GROMACS .gro file of N, CA and C in nm:
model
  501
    1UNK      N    1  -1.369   1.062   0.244
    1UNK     CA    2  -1.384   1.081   0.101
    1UNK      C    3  -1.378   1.230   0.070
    2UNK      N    4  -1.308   1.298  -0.032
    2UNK     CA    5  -1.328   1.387  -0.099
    2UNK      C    6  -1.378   1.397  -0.219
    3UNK      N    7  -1.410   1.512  -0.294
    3UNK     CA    8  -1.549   1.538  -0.409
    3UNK      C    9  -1.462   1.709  -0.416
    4UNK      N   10  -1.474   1.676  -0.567
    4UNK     CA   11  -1.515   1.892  -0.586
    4UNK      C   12  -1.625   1.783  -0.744
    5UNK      N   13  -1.645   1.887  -0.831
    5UNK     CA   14  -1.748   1.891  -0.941
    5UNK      C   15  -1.659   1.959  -1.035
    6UNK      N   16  -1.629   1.930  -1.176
    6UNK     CA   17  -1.590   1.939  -1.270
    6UNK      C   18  -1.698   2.009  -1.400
    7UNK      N   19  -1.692   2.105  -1.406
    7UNK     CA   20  -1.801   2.128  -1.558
    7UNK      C   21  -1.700   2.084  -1.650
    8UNK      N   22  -1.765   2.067  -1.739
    8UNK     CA   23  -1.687   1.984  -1.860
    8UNK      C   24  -1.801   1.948  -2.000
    9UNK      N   25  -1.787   1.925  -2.088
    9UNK     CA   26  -1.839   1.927  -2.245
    9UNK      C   27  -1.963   1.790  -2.216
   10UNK      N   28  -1.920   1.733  -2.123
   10UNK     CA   29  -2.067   1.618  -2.084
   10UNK      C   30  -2.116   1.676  -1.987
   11UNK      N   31  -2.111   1.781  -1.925
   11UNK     CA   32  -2.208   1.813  -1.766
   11UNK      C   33  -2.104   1.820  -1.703
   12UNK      N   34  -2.149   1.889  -1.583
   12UNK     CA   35  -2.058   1.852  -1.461
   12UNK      C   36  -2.069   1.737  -1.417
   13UNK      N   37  -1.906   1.716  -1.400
   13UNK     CA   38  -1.875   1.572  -1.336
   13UNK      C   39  -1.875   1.550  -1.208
   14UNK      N   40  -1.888   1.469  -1.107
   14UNK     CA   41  -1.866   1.489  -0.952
   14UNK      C   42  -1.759   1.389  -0.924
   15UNK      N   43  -1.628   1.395  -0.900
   15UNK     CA   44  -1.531   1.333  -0.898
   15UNK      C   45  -1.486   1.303  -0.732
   16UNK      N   46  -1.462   1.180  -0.679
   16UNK     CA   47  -1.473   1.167  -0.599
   16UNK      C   48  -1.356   1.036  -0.540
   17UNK      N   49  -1.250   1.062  -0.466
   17UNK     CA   50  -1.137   1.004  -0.438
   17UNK      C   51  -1.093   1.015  -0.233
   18UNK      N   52  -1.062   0.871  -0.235
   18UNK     CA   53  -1.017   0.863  -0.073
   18UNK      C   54  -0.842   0.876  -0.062
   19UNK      N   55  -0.817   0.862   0.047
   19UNK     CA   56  -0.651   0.901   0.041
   19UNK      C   57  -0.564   0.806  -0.058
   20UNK      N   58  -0.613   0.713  -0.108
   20UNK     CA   59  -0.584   0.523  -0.176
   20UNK      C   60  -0.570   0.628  -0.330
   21UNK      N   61  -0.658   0.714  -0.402
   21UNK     CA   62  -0.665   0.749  -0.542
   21UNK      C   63  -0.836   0.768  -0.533
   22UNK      N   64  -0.820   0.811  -0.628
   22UNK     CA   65  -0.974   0.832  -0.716
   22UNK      C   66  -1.095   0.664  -0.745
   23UNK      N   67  -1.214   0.720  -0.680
   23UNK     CA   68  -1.302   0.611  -0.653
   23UNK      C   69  -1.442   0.589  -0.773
   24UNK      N   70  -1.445   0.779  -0.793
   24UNK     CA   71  -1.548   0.782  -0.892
   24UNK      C   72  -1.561   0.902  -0.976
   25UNK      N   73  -1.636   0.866  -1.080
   25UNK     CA   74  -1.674   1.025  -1.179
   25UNK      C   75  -1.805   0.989  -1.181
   26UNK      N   76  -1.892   1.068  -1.136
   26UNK     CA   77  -2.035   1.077  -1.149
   26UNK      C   78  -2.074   1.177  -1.286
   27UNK      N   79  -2.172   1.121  -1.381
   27UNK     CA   80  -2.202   1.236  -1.445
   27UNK      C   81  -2.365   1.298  -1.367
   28UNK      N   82  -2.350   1.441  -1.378
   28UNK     CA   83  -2.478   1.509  -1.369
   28UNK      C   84  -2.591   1.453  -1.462
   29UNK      N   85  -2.670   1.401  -1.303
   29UNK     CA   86  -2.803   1.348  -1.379
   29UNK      C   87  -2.908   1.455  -1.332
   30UNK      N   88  -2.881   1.545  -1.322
   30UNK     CA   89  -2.973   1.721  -1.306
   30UNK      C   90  -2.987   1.755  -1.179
   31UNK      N   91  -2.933   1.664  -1.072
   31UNK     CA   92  -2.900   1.712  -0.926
   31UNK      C   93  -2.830   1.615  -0.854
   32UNK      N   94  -2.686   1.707  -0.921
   32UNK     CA   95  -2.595   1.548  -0.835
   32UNK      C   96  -2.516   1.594  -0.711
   33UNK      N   97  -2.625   1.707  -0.658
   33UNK     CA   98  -2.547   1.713  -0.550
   33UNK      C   99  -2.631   1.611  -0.411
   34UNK      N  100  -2.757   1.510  -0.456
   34UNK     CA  101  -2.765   1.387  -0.410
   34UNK      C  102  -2.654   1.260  -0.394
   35UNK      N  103  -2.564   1.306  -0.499
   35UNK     CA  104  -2.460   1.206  -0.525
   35UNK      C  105  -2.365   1.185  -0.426
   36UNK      N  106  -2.380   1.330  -0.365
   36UNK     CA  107  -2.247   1.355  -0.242
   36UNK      C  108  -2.309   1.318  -0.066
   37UNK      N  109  -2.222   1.241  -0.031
   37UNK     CA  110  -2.275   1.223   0.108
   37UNK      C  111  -2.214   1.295   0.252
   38UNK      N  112  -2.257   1.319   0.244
   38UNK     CA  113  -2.275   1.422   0.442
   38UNK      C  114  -2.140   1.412   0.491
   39UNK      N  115  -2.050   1.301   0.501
   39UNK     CA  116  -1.944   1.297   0.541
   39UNK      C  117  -1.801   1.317   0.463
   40UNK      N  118  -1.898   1.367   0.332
   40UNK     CA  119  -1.742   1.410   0.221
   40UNK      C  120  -1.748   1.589   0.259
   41UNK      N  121  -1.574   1.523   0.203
   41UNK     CA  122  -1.522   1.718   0.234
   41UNK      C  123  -1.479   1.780   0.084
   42UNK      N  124  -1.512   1.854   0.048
   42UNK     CA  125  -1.504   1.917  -0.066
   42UNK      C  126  -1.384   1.984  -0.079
   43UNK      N  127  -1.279   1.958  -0.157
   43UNK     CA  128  -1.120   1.904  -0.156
   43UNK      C  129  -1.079   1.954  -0.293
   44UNK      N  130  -1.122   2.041  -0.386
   44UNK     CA  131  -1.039   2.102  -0.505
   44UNK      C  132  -0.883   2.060  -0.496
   45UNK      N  133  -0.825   2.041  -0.402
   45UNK     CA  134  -0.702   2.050  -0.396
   45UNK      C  135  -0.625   1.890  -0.451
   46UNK      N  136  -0.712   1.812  -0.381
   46UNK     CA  137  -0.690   1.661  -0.305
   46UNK      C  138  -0.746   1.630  -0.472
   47UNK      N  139  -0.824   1.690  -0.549
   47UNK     CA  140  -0.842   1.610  -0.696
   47UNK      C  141  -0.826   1.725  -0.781
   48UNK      N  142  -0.677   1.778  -0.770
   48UNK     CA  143  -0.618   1.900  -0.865
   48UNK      C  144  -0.564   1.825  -0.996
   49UNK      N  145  -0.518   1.674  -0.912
   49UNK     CA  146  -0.411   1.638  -1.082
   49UNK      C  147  -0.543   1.568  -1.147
   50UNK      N  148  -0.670   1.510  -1.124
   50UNK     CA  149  -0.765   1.441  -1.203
   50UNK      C  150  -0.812   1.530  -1.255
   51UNK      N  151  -0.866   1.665  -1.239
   51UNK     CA  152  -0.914   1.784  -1.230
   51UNK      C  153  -0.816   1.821  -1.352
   52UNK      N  154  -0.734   1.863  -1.401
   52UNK     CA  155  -0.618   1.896  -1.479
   52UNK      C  156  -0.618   1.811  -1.604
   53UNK      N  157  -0.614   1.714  -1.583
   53UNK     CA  158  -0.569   1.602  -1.655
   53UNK      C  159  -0.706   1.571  -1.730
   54UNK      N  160  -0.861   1.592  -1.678
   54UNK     CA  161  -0.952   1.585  -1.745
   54UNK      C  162  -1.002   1.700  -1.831
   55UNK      N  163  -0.949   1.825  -1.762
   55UNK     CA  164  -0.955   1.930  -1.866
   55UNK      C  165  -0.869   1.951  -1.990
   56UNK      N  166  -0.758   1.869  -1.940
   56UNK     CA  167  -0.629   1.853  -2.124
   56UNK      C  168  -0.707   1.742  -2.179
   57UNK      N  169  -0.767   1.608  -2.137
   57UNK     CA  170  -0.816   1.565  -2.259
   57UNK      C  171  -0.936   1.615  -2.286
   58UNK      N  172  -1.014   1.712  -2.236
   58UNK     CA  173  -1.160   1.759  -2.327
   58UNK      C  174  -1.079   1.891  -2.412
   59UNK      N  175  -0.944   1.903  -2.390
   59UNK     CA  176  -0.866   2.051  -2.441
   59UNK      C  177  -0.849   1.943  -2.591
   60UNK      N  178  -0.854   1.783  -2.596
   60UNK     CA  179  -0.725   1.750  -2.703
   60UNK      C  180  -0.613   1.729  -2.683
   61UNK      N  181  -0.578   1.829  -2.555
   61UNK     CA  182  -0.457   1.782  -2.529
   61UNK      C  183  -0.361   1.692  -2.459
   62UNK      N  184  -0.434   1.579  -2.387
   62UNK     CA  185  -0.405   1.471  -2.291
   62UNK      C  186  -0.492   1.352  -2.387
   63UNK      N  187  -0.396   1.192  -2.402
   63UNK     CA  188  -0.499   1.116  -2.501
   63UNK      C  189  -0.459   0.990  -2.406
   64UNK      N  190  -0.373   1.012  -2.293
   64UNK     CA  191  -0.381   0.945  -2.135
   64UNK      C  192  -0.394   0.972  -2.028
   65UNK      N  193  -0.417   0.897  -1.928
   65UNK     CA  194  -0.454   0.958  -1.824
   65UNK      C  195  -0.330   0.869  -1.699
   66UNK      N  196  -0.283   0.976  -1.605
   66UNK     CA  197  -0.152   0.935  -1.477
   66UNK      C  198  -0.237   0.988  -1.382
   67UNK      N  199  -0.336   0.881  -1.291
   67UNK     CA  200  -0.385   0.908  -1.213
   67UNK      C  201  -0.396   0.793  -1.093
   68UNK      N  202  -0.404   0.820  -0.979
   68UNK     CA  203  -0.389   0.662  -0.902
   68UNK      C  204  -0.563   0.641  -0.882
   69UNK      N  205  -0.586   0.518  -0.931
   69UNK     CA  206  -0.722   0.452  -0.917
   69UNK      C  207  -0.761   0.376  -0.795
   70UNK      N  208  -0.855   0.399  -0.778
   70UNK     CA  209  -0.919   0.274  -0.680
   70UNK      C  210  -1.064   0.236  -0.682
   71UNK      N  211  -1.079   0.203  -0.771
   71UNK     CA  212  -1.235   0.164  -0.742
   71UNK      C  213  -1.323   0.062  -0.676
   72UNK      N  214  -1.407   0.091  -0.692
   72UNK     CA  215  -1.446  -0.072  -0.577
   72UNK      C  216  -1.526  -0.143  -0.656
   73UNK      N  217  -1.508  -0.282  -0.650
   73UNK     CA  218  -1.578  -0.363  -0.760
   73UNK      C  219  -1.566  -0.533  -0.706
   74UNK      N  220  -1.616  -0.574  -0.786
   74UNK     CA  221  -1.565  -0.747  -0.737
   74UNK      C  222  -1.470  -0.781  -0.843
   75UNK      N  223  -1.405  -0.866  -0.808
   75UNK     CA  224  -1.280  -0.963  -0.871
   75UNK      C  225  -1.296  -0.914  -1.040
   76UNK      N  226  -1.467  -0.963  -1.091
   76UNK     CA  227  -1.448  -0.986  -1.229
   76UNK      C  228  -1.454  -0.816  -1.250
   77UNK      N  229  -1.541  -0.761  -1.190
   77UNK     CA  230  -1.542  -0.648  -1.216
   77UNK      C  231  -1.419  -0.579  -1.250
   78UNK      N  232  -1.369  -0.592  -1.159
   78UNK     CA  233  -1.200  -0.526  -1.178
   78UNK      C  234  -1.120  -0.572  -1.257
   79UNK      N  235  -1.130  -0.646  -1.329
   79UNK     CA  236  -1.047  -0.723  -1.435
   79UNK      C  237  -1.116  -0.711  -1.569
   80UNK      N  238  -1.244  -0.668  -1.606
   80UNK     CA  239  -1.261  -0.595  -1.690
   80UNK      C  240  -1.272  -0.436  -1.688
   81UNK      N  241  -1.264  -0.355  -1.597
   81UNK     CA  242  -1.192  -0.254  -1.612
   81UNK      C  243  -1.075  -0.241  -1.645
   82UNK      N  244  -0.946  -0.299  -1.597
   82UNK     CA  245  -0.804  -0.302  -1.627
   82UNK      C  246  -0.829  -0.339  -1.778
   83UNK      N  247  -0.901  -0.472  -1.814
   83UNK     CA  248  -0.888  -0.501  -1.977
   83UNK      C  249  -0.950  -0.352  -2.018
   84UNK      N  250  -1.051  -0.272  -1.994
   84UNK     CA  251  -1.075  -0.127  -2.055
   84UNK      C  252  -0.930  -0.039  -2.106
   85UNK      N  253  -0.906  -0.054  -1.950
   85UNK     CA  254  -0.775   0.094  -1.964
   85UNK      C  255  -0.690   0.002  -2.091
   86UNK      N  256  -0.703  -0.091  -2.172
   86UNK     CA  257  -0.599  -0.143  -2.273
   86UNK      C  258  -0.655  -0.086  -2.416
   87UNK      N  259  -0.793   0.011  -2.386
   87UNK     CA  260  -0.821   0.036  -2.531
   87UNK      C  261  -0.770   0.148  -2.540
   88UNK      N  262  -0.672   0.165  -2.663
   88UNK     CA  263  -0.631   0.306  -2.654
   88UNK      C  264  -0.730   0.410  -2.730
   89UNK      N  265  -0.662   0.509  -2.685
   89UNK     CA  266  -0.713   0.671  -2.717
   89UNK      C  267  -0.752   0.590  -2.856
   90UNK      N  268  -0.886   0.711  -2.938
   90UNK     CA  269  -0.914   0.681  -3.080
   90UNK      C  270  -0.936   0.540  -3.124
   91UNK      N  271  -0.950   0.464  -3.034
   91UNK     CA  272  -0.979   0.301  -3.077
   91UNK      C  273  -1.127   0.254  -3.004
   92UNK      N  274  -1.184   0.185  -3.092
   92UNK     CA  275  -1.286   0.131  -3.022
   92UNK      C  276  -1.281  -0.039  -3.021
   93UNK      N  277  -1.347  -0.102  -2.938
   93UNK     CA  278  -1.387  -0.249  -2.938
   93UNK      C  279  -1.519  -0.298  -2.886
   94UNK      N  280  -1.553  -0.413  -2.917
   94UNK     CA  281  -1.708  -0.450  -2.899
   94UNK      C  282  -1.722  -0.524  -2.766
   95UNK      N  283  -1.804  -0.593  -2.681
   95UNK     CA  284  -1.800  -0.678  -2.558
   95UNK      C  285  -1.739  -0.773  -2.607
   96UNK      N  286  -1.748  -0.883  -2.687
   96UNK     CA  287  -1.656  -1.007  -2.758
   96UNK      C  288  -1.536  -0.965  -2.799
   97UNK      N  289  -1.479  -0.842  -2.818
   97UNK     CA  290  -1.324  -0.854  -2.796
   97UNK      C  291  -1.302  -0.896  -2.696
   98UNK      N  292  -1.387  -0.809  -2.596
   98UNK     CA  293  -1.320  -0.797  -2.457
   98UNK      C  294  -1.307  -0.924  -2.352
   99UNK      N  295  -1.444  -1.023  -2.420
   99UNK     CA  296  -1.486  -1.160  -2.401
   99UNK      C  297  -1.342  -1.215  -2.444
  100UNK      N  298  -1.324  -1.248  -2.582
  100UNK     CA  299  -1.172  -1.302  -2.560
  100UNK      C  300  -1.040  -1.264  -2.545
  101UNK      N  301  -1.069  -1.146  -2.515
  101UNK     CA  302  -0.911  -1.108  -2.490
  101UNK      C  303  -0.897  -1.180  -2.314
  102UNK      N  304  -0.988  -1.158  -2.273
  102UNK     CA  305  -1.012  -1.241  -2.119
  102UNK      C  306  -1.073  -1.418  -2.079
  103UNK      N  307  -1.093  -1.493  -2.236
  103UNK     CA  308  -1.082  -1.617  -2.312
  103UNK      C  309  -1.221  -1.629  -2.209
  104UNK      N  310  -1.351  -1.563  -2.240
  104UNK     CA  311  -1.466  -1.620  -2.160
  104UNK      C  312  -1.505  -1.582  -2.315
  105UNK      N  313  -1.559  -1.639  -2.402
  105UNK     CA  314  -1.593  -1.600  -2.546
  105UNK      C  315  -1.754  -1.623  -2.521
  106UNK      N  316  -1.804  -1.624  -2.401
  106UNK     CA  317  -1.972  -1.688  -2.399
  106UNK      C  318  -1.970  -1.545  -2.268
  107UNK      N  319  -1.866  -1.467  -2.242
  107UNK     CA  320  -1.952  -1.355  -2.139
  107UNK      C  321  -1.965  -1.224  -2.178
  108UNK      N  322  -1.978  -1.207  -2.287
  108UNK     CA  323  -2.070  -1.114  -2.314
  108UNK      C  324  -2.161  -1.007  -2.220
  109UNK      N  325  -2.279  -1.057  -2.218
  109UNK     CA  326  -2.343  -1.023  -2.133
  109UNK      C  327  -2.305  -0.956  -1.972
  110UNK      N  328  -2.244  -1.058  -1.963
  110UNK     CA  329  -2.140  -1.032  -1.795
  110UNK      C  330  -2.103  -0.931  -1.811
  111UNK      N  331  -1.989  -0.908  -1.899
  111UNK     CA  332  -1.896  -0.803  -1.993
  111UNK      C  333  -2.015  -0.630  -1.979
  112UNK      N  334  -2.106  -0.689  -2.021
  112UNK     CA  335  -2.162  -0.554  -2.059
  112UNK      C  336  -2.208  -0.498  -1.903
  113UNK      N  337  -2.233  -0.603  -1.815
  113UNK     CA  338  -2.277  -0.556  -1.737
  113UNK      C  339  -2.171  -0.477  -1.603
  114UNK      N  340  -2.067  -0.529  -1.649
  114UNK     CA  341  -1.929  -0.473  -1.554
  114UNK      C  342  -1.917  -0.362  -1.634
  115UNK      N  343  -1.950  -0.318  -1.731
  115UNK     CA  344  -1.868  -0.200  -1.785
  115UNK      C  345  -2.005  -0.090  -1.761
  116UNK      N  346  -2.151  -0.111  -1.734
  116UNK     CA  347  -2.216  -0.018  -1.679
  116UNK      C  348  -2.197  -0.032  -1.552
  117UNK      N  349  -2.095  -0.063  -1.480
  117UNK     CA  350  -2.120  -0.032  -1.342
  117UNK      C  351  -1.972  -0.004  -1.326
  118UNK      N  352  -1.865   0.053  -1.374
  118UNK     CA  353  -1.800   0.117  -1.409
  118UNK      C  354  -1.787   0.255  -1.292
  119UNK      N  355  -1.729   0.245  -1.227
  119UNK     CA  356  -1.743   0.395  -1.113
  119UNK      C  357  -1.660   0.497  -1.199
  120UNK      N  358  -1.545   0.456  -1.258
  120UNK     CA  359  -1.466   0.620  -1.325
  120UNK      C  360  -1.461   0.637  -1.464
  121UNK      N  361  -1.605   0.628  -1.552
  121UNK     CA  362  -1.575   0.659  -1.661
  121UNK      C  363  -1.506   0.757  -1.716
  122UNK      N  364  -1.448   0.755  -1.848
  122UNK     CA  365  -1.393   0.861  -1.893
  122UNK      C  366  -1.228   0.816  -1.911
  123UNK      N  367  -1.189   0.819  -1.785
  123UNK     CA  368  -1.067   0.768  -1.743
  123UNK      C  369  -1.041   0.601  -1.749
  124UNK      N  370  -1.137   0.545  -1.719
  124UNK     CA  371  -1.101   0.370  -1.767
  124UNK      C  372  -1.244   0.381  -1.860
  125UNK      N  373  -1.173   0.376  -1.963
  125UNK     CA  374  -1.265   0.445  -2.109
  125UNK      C  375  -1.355   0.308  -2.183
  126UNK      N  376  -1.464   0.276  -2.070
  126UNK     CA  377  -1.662   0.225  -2.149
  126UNK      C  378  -1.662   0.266  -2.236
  127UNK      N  379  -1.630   0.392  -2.231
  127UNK     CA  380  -1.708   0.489  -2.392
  127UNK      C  381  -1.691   0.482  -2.524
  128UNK      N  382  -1.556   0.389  -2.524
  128UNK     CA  383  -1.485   0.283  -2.608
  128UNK      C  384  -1.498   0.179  -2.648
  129UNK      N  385  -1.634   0.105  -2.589
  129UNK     CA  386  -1.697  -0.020  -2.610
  129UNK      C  387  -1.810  -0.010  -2.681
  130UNK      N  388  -1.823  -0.029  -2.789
  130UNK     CA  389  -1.930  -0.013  -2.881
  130UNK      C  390  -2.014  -0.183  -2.910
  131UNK      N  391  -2.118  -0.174  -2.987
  131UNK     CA  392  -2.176  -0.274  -3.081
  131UNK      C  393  -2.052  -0.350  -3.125
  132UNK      N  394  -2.107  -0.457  -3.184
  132UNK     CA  395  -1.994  -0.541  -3.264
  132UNK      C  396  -2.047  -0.485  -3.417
  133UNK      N  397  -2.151  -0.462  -3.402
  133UNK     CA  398  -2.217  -0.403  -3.574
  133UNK      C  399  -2.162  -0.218  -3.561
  134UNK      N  400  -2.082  -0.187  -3.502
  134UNK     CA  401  -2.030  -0.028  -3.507
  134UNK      C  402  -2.139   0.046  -3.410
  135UNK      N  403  -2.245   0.043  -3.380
  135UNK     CA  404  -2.297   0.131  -3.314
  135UNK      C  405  -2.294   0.127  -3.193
  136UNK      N  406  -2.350   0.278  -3.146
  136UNK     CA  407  -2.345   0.327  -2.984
  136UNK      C  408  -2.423   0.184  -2.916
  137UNK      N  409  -2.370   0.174  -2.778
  137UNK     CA  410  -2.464   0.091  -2.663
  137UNK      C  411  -2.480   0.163  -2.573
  138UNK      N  412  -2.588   0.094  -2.499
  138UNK     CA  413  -2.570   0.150  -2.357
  138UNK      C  414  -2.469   0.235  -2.302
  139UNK      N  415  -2.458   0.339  -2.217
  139UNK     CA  416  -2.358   0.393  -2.164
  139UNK      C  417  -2.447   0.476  -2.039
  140UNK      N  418  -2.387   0.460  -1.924
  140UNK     CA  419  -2.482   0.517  -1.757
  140UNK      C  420  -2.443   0.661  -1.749
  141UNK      N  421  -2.377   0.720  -1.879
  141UNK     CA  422  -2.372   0.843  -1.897
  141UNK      C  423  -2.458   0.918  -1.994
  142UNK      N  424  -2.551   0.800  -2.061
  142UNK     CA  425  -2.622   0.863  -2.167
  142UNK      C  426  -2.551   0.882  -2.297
  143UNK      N  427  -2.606   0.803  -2.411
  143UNK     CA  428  -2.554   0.770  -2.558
  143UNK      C  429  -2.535   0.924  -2.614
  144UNK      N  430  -2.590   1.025  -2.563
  144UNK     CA  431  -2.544   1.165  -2.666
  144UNK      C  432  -2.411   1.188  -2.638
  145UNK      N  433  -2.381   1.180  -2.446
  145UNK     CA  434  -2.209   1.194  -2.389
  145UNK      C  435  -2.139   1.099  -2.460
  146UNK      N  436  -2.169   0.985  -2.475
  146UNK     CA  437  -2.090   0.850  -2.512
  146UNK      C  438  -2.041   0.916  -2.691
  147UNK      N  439  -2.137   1.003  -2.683
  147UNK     CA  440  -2.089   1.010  -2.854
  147UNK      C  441  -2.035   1.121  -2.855
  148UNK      N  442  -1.989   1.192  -2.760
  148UNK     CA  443  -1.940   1.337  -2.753
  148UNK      C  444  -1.815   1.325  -2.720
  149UNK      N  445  -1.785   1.209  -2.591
  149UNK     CA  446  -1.649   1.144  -2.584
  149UNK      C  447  -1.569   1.048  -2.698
  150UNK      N  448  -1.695   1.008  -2.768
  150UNK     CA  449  -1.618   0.950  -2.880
  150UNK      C  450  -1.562   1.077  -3.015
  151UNK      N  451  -1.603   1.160  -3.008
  151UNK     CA  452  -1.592   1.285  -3.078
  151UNK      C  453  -1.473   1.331  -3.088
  152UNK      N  454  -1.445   1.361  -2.923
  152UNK     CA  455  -1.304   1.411  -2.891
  152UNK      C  456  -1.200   1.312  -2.891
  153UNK      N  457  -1.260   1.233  -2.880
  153UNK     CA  458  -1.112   1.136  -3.006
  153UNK      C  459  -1.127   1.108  -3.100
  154UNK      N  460  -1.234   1.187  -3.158
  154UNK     CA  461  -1.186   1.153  -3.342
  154UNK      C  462  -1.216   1.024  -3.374
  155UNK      N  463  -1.305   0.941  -3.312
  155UNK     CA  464  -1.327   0.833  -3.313
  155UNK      C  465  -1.473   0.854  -3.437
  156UNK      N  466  -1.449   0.790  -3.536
  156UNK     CA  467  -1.554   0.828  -3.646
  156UNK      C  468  -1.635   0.693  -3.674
  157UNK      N  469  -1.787   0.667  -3.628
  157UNK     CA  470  -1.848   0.517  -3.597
  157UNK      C  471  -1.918   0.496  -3.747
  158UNK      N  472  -1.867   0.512  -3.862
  158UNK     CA  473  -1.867   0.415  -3.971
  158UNK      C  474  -1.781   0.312  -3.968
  159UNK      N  475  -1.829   0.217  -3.976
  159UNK     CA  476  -1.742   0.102  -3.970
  159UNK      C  477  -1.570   0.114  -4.025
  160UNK      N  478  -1.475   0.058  -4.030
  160UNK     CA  479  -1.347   0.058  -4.022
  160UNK      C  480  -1.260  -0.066  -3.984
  161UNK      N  481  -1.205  -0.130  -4.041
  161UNK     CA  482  -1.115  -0.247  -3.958
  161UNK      C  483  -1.002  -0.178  -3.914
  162UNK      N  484  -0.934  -0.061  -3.945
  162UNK     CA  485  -0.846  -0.013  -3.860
  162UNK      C  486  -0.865   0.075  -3.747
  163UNK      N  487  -1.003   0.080  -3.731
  163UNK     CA  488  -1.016   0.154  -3.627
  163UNK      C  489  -1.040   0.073  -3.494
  164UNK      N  490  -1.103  -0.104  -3.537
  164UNK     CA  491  -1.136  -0.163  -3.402
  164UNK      C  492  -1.010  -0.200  -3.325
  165UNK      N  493  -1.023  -0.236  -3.214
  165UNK     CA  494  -0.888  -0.264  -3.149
  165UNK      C  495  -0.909  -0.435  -3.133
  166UNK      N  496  -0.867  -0.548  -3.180
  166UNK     CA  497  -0.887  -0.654  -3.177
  166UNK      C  498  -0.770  -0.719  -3.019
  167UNK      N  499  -0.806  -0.735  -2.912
  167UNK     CA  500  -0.718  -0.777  -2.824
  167UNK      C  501  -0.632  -0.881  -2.881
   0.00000   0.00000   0.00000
């Protein structure tokens, strides 16, 4: 495994990828150099294009991300991440989109719970999953980041029907 740390407008990030792609973004929870284990090599190089690519979208200037993923998850897990990466830039949706766009209209709950356990936020974009009533939820990055990433896309949480993304 490789790791470097990212400062960035939410904290430093601890970004962390095997030879397969990128595995995780940790946010700084005030000492995340617990986060890193004994047998990672600290690799600036090996996470130059995630590294890049996360500094153009906190620039504004990146509103996608070309990065190879790999995270580790179970079946459902991973299949509501992929339904994530479908919300675009500046769009938000609630867990019951995401419930039927994946026709489980009763998993909810499930739903919410795959998207806090989420290893690469930011990049397969939680931060995009709001209330069904418009407001912030949960987020394992902390609701002030969740609203700081929603910021930098211009994402404005008074309600809107053109702003939700209906799958």
């Amino acid at each position: 495994m490789y790791y470097d740390i990212l400062p960035s407008p939410v904290g430093n990030l601890l970004l962390v990828a095997d030879d397969n792609g990128l595995k995780q973004i940790q946010f700084d929870e005030g000492n995340q150099s617990n986060g890193i284990k004994p047998n990672w090599i600290k690799d600036s190089n090996k996470l130059k294009t995630v590294a890049d690519q996360l500094i153009s979208y906190f620039a504004n200037e990146r509103t996608t991300f070309d990065v190879k993923l790999s995270p580790d998850g179970t079946a459902f897990q991973k299949q509501i991440w992929n339904q994530l990466l479908k919300i675009p830039y500046g769009k938000t949706c609630s867990y019951l989109d995401i419930a039927l766009a994946i026709n489980k209209p009763s998993a909810c709950r499930a739903i919410g719970m795959a998207n806090s356990k989420n290893p690469i936020p930011i990049i397969i974009p939680c931060h995009r999953v709001i209330g069904k009533n418009g407001k912030l939820t949960g987020y394992a990055g902390g609701l002030s980041n969740k609203a700081k990433l929603l910021e930098i896309e211009n994402i404005d949480l008074t309600p809107s029907k053109d702003q939700y993304l209906l799958f």
